[in-house]
Short mmCIF file of N, CA, C and O in Angstrom, two decimals:
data_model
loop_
_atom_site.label_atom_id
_atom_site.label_comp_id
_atom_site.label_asym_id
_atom_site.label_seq_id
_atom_site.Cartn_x
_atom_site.Cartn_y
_atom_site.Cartn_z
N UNK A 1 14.17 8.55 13.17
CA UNK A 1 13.67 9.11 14.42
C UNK A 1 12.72 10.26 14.10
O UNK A 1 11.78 10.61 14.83
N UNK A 2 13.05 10.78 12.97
CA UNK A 2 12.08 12.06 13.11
C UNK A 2 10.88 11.22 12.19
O UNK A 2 9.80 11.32 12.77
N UNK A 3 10.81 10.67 11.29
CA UNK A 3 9.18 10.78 11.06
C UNK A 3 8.74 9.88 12.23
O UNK A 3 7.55 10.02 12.50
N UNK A 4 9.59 8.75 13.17
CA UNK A 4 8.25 8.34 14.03
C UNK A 4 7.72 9.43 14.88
O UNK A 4 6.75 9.06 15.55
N UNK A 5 8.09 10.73 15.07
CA UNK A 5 7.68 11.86 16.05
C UNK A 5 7.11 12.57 15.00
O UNK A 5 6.71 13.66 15.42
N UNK A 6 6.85 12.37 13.56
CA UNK A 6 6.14 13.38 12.89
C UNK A 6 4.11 13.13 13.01
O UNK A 6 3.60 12.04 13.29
N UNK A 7 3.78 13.65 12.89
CA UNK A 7 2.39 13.47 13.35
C UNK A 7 1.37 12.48 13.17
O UNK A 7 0.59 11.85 13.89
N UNK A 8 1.82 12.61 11.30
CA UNK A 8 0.79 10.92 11.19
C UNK A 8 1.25 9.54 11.44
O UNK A 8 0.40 8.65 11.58
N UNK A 9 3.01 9.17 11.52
CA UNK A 9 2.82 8.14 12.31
C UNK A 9 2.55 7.93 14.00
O UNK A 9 2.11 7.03 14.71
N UNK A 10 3.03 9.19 14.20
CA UNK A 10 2.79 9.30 15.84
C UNK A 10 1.64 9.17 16.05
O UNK A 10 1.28 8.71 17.14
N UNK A 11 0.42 9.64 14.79
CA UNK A 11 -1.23 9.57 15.58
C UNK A 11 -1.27 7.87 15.20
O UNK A 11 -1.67 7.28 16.21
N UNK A 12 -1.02 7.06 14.24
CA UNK A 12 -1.29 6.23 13.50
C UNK A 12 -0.60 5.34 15.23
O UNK A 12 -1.52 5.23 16.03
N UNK A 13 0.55 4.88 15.68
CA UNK A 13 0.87 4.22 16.18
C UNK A 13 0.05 4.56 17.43
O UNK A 13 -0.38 3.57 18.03
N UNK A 14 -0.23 5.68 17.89
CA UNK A 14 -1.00 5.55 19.17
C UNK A 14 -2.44 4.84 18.88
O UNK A 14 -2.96 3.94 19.55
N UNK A 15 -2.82 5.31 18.02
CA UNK A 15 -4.36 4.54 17.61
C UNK A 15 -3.57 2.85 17.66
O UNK A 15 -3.66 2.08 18.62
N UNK A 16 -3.16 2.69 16.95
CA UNK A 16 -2.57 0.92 16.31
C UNK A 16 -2.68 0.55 18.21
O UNK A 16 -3.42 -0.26 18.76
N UNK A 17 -1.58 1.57 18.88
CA UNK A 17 -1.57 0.95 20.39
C UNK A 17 -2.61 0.72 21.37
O UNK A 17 -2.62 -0.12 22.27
N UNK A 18 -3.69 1.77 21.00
CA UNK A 18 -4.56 1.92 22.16
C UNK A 18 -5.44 0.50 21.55
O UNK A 18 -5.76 -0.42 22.31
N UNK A 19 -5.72 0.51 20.28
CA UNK A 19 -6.68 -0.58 19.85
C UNK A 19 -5.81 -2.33 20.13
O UNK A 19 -6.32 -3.26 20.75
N UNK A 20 -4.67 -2.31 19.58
CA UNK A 20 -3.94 -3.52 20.42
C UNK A 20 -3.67 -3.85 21.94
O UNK A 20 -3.13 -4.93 22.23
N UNK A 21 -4.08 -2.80 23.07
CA UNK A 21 -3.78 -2.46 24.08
C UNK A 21 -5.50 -3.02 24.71
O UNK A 21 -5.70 -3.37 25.88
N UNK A 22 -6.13 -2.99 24.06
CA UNK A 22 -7.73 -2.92 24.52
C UNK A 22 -8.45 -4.57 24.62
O UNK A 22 -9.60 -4.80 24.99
N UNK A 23 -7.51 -5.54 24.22
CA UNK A 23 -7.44 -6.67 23.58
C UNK A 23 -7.55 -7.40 24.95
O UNK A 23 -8.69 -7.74 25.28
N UNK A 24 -6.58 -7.68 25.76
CA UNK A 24 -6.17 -8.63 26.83
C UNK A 24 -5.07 -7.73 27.87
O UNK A 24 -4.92 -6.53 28.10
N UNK A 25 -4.51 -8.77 28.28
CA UNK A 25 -3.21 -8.77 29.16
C UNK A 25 -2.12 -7.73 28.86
O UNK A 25 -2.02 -7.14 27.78
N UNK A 26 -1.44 -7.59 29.75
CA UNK A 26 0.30 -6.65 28.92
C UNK A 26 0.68 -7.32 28.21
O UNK A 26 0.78 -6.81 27.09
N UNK A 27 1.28 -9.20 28.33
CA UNK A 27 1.82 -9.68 27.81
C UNK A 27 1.97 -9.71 26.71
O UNK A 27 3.00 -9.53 26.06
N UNK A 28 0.00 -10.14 26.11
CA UNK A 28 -0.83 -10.33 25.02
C UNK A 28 -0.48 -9.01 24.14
O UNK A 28 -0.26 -8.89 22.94
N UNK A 29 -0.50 -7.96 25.30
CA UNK A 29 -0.47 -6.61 24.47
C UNK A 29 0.99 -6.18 23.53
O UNK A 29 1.00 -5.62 22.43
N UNK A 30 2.18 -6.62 24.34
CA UNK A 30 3.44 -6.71 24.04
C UNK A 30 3.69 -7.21 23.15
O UNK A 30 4.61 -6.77 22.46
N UNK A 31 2.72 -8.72 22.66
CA UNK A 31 3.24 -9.45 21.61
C UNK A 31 2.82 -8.89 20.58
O UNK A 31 3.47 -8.82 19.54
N UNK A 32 1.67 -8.44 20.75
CA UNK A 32 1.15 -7.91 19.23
C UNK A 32 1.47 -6.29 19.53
O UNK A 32 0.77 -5.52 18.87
N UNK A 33 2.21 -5.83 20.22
CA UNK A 33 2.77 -4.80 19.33
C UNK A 33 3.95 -4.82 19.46
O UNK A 33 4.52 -3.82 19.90
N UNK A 34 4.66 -5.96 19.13
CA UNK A 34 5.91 -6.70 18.14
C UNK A 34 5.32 -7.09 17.27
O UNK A 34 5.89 -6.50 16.36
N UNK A 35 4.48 -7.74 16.75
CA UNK A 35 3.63 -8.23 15.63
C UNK A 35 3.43 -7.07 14.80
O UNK A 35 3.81 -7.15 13.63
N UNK A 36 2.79 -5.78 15.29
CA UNK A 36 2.54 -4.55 14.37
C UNK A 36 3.60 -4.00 13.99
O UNK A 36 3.69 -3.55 12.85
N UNK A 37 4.74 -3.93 14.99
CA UNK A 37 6.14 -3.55 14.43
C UNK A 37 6.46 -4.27 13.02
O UNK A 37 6.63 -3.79 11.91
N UNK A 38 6.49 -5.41 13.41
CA UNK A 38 7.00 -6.55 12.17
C UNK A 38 5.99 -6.07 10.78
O UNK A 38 6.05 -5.67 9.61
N UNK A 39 5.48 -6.27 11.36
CA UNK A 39 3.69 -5.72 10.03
C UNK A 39 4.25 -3.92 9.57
O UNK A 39 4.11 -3.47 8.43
N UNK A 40 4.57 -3.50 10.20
CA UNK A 40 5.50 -2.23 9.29
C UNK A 40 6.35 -2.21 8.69
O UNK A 40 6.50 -1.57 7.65
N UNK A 41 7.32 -3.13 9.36
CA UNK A 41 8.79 -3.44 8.83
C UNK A 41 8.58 -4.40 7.77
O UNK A 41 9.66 -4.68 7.24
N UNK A 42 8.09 -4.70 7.52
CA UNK A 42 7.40 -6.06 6.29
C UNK A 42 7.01 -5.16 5.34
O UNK A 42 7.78 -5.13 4.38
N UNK A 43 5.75 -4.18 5.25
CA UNK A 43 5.67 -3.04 4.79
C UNK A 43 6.35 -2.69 3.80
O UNK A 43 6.32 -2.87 2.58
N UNK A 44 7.24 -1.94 4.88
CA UNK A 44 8.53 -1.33 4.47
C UNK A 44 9.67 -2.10 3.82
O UNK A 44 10.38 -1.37 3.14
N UNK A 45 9.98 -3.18 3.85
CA UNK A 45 11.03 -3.92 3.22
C UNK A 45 10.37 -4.13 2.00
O UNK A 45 11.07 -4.14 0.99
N UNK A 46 8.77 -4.36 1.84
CA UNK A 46 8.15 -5.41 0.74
C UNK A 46 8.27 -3.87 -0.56
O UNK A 46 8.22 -4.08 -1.77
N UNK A 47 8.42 -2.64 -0.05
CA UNK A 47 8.00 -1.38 -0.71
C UNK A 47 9.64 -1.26 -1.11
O UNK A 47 9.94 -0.98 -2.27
N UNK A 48 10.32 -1.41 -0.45
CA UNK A 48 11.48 -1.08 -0.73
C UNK A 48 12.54 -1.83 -1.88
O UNK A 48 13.53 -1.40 -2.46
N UNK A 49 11.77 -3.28 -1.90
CA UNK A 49 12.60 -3.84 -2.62
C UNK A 49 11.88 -3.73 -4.12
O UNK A 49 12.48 -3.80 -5.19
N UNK A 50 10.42 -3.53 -3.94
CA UNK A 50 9.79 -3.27 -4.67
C UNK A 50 10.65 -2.04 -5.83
O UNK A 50 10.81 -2.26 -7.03
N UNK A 51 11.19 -0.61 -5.01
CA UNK A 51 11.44 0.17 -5.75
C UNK A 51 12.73 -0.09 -6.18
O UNK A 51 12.97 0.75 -7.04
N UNK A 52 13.88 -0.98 -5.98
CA UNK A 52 15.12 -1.39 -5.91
C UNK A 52 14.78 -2.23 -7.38
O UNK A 52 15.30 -1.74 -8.39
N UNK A 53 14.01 -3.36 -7.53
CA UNK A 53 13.30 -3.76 -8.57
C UNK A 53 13.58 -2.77 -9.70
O UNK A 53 14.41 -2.70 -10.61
N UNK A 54 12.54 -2.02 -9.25
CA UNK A 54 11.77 -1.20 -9.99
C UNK A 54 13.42 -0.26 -11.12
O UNK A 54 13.86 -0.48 -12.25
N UNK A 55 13.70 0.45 -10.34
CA UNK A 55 15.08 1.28 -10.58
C UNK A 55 15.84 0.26 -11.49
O UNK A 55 16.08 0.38 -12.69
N UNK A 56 16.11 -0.56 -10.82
CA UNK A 56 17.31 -1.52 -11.50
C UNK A 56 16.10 -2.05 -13.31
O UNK A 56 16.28 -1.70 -14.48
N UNK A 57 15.44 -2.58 -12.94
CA UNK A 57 14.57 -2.71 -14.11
C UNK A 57 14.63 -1.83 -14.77
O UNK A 57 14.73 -2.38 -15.87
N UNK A 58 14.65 -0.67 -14.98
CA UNK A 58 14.27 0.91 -15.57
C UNK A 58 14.60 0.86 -17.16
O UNK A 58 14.01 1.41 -18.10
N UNK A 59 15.62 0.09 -17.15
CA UNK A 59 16.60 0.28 -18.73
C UNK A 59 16.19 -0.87 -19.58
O UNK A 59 16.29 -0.71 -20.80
N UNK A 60 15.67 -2.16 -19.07
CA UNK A 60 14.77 -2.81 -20.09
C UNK A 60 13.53 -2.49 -20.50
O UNK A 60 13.00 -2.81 -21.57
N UNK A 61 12.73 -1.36 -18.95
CA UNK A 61 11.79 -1.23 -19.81
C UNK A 61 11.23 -0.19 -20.40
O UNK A 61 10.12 -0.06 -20.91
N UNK A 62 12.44 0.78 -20.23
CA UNK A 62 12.96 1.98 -21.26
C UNK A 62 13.26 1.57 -22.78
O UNK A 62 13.07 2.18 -23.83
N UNK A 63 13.67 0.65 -22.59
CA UNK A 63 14.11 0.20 -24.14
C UNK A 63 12.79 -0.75 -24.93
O UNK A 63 12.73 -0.84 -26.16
N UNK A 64 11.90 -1.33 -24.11
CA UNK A 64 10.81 -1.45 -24.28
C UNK A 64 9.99 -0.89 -25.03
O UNK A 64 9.39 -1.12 -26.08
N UNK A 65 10.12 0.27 -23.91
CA UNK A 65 8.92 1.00 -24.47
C UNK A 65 9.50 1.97 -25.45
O UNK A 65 8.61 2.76 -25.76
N UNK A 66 10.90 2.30 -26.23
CA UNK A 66 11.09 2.82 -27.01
C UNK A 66 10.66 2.00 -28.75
O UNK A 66 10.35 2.60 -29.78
N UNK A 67 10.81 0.49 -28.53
CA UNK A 67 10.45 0.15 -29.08
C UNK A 67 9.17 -0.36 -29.45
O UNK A 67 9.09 -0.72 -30.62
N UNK A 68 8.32 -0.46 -28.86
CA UNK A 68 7.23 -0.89 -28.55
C UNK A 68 6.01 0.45 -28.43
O UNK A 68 4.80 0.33 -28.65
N UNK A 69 6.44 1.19 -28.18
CA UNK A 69 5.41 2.33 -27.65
C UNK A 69 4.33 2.43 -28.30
O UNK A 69 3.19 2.12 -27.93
N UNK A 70 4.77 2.99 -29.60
CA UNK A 70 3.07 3.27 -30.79
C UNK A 70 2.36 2.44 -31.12
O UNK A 70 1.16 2.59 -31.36
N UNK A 71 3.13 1.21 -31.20
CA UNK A 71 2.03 -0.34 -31.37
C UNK A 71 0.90 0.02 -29.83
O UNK A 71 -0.32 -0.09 -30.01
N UNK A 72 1.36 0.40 -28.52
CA UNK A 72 0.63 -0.26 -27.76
C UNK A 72 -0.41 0.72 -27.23
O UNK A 72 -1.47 0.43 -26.69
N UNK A 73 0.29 2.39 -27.56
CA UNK A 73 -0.14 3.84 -27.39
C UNK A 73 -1.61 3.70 -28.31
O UNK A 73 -2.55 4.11 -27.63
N UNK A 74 -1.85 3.45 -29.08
CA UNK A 74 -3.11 3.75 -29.86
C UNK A 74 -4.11 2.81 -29.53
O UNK A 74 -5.20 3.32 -29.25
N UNK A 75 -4.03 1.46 -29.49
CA UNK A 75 -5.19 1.11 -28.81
C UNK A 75 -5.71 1.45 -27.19
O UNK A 75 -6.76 1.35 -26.55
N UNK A 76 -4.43 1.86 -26.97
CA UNK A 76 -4.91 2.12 -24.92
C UNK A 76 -5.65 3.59 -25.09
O UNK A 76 -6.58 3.81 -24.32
N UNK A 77 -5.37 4.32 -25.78
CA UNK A 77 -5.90 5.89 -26.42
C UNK A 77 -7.58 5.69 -26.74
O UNK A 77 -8.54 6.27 -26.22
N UNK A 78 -7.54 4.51 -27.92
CA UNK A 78 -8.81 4.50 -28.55
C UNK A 78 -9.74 3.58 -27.38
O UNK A 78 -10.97 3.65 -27.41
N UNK A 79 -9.14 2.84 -26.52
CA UNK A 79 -10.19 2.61 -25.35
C UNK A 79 -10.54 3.69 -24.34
O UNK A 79 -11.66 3.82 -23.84
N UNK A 80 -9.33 4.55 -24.05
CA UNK A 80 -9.72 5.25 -23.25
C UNK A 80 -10.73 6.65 -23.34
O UNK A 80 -11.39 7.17 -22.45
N UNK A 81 -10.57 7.04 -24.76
CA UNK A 81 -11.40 7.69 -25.61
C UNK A 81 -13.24 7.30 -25.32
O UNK A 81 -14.14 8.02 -24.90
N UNK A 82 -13.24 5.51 -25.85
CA UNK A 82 -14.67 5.08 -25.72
C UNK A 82 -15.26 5.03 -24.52
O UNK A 82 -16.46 5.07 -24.24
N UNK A 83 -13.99 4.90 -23.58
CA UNK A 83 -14.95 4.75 -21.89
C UNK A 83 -15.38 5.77 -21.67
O UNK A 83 -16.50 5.93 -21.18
N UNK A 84 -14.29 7.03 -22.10
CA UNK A 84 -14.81 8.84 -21.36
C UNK A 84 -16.17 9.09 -22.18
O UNK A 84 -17.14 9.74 -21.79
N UNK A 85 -16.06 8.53 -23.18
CA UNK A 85 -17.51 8.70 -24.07
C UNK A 85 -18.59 8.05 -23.89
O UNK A 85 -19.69 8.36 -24.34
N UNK A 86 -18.28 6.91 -23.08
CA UNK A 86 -19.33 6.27 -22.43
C UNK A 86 -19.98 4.93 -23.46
O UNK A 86 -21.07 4.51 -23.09
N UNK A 87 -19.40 4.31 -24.62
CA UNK A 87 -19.50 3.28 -25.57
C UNK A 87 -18.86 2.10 -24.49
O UNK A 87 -19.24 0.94 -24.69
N UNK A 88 -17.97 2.34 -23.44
CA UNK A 88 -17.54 1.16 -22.82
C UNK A 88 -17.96 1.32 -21.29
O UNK A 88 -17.80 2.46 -20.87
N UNK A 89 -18.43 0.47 -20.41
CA UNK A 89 -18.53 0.79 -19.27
C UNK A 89 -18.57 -0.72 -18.54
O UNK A 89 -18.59 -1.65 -19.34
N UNK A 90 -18.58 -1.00 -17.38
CA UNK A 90 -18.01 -2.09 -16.66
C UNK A 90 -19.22 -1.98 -15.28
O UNK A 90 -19.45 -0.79 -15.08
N UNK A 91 -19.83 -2.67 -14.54
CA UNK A 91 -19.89 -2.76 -12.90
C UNK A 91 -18.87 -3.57 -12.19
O UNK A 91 -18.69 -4.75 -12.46
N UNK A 92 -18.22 -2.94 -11.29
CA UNK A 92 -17.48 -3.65 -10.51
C UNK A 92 -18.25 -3.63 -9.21
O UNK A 92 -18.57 -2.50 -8.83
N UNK A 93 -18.62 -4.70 -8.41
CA UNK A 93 -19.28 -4.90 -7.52
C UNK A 93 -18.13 -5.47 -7.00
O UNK A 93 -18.58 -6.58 -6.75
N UNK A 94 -16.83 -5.51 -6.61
CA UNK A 94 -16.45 -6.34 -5.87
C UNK A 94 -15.97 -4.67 -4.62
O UNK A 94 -15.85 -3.45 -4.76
N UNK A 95 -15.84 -5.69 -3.52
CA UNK A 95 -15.69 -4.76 -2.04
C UNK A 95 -14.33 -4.61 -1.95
O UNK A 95 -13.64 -4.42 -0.95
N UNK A 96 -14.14 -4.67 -2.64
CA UNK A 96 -12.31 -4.59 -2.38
C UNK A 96 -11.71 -5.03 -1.31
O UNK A 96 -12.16 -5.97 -0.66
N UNK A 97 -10.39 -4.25 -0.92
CA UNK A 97 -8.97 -5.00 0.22
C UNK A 97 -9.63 -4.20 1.52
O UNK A 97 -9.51 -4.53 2.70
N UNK A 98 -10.19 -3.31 1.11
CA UNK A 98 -10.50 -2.35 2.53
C UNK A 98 -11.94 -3.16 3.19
O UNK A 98 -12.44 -2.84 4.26
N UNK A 99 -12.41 -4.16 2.38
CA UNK A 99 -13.70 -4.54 3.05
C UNK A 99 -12.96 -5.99 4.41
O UNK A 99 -13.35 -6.34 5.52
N UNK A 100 -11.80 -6.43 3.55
CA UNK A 100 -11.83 -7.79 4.06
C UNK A 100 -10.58 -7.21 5.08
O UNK A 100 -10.30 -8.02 5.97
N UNK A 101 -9.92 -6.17 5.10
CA UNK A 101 -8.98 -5.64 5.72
C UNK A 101 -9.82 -5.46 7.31
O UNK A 101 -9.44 -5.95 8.37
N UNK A 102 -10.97 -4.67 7.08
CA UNK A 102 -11.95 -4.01 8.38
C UNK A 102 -12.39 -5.71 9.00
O UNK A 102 -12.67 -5.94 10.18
N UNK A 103 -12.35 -6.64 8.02
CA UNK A 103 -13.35 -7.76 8.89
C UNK A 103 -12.36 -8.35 9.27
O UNK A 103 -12.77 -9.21 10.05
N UNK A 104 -10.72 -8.44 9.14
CA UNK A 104 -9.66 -8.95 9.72
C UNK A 104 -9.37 -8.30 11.35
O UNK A 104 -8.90 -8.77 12.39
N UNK A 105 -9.85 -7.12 10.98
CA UNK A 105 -8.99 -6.49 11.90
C UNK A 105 -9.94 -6.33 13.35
O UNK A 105 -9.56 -5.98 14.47
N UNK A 106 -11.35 -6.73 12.87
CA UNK A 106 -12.36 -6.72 13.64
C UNK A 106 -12.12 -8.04 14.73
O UNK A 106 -12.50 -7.87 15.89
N UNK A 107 -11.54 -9.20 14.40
CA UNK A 107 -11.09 -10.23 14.51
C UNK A 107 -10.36 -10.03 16.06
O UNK A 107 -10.42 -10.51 17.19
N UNK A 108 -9.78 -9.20 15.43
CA UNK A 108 -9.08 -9.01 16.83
C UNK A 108 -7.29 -9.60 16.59
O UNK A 108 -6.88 -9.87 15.46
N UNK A 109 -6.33 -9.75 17.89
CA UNK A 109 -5.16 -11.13 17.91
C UNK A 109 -4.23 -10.16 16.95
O UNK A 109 -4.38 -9.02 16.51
N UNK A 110 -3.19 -11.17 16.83
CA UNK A 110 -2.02 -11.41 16.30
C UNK A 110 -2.25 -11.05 14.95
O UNK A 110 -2.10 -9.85 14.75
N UNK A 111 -2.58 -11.78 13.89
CA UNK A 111 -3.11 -11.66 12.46
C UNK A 111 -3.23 -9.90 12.45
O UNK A 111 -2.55 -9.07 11.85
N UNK A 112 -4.58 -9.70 13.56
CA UNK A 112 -4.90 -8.15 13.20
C UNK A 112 -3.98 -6.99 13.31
O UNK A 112 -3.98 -5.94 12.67
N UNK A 113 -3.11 -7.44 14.37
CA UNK A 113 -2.10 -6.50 14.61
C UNK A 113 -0.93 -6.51 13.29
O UNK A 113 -0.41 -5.48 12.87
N UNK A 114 -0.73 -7.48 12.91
CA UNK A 114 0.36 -7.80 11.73
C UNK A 114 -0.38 -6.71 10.63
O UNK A 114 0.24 -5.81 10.06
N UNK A 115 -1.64 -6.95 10.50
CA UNK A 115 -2.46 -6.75 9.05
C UNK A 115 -2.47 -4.89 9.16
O UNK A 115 -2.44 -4.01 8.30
N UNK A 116 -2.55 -4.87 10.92
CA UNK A 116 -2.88 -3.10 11.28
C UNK A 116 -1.82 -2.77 10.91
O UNK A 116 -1.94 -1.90 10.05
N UNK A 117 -0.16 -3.17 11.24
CA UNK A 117 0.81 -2.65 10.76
C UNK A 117 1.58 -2.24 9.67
O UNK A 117 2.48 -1.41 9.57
N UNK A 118 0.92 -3.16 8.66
CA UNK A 118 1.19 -3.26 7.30
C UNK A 118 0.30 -2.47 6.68
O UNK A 118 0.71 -2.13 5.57
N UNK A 119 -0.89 -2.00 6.98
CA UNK A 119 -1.95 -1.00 6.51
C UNK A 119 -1.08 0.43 7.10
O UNK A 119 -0.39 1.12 6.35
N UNK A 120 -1.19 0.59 7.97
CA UNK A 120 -0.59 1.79 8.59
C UNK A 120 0.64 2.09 8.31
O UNK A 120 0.91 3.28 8.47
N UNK A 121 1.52 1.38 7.93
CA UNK A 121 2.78 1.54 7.32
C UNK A 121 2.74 2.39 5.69
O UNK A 121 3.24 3.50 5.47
N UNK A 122 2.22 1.76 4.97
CA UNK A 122 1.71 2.05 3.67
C UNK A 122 0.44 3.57 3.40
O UNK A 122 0.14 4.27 2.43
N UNK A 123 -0.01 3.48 5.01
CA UNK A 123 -0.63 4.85 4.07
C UNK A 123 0.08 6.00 4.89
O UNK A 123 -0.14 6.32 6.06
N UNK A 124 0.97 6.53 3.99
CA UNK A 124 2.03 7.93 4.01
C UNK A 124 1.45 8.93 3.73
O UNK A 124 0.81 9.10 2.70
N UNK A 125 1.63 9.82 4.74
CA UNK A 125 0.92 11.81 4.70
C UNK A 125 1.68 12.02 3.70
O UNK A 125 2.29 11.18 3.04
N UNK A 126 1.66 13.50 3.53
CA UNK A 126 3.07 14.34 2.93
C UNK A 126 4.02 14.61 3.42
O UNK A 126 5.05 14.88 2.80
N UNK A 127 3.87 14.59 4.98
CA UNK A 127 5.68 14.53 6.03
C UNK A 127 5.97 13.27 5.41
O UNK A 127 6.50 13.22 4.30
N UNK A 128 5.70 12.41 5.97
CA UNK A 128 6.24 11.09 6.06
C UNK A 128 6.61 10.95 4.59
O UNK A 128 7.80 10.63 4.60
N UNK A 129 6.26 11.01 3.53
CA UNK A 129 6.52 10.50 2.15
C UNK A 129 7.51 11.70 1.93
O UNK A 129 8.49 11.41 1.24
N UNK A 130 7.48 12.62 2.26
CA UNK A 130 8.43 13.54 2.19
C UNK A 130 10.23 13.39 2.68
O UNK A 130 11.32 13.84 2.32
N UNK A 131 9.52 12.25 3.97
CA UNK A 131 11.24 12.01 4.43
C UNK A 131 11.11 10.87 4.02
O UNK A 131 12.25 10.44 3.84
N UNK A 132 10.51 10.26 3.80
CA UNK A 132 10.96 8.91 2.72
C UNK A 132 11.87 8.96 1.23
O UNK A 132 12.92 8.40 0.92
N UNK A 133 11.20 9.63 0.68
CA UNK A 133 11.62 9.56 -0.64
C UNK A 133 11.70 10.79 -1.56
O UNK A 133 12.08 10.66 -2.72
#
């Protein structure tokens, strides 16, 4: 209860509402914001099990990397060395998740509301990540 009254999801869900709200009907409007709900809660479960994973994993790949470390520490060193020095360099031209995210959501419907919820879920202020974790 308290972070949905803390500020950035409270601004985040009124925006998510007014822009799902601007769409059609109440009905229309109702469904997709059950759809954005779900698109948070999806979010949130997909992050959560993620760190449940993560935790429970901890001790294989602690032991991993105890064994493994200096084999893998010196070449990631000596690349990262040549890039800051500028001997390695890359173009990435690709538009990333935020390009095809904006042209989903432009779309409009159901999809967008799912996709708005799951974006907005995931990006956490410092309240919110604060009562999270």
């Amino acid at each position: 209860i308290l972070t949905s009254i803390s500020p950035c999801p409270l601004a985040t869900n009124i925006a998510a509402i007014s822009y799902i709200g601007s769409e059609g009907t109440p009905g229309h409007t109702a469904i997709c914001g059950a759809v954005y709900t779900a698109g948070r809660m999806a979010a949130y479960l997909a992050l959560g099990a993620l760190l449940v994973v993560g935790i429970l994993s901890s001790s294989l790949l602690s032991n991993f990397l105890q064994r493994h470390m200096n084999r893998i520490l010196g070449p990631i060193l000596i690349l990262t060395g040549m890039i800051l020095v500028g001997l390695l360099s890359w173009n990435s031209t690709g538009k990333g998740i935020s390009e095809g995210v904006r042209k989903q959501a432009e779309k409009g419907g159901i999809p967008a509301a799912l996709l708005l919820g799951a974006v907005f879920a995931l990006s956490f202020c410092p309240v919110s990540a604060a009562l999270f974790f």
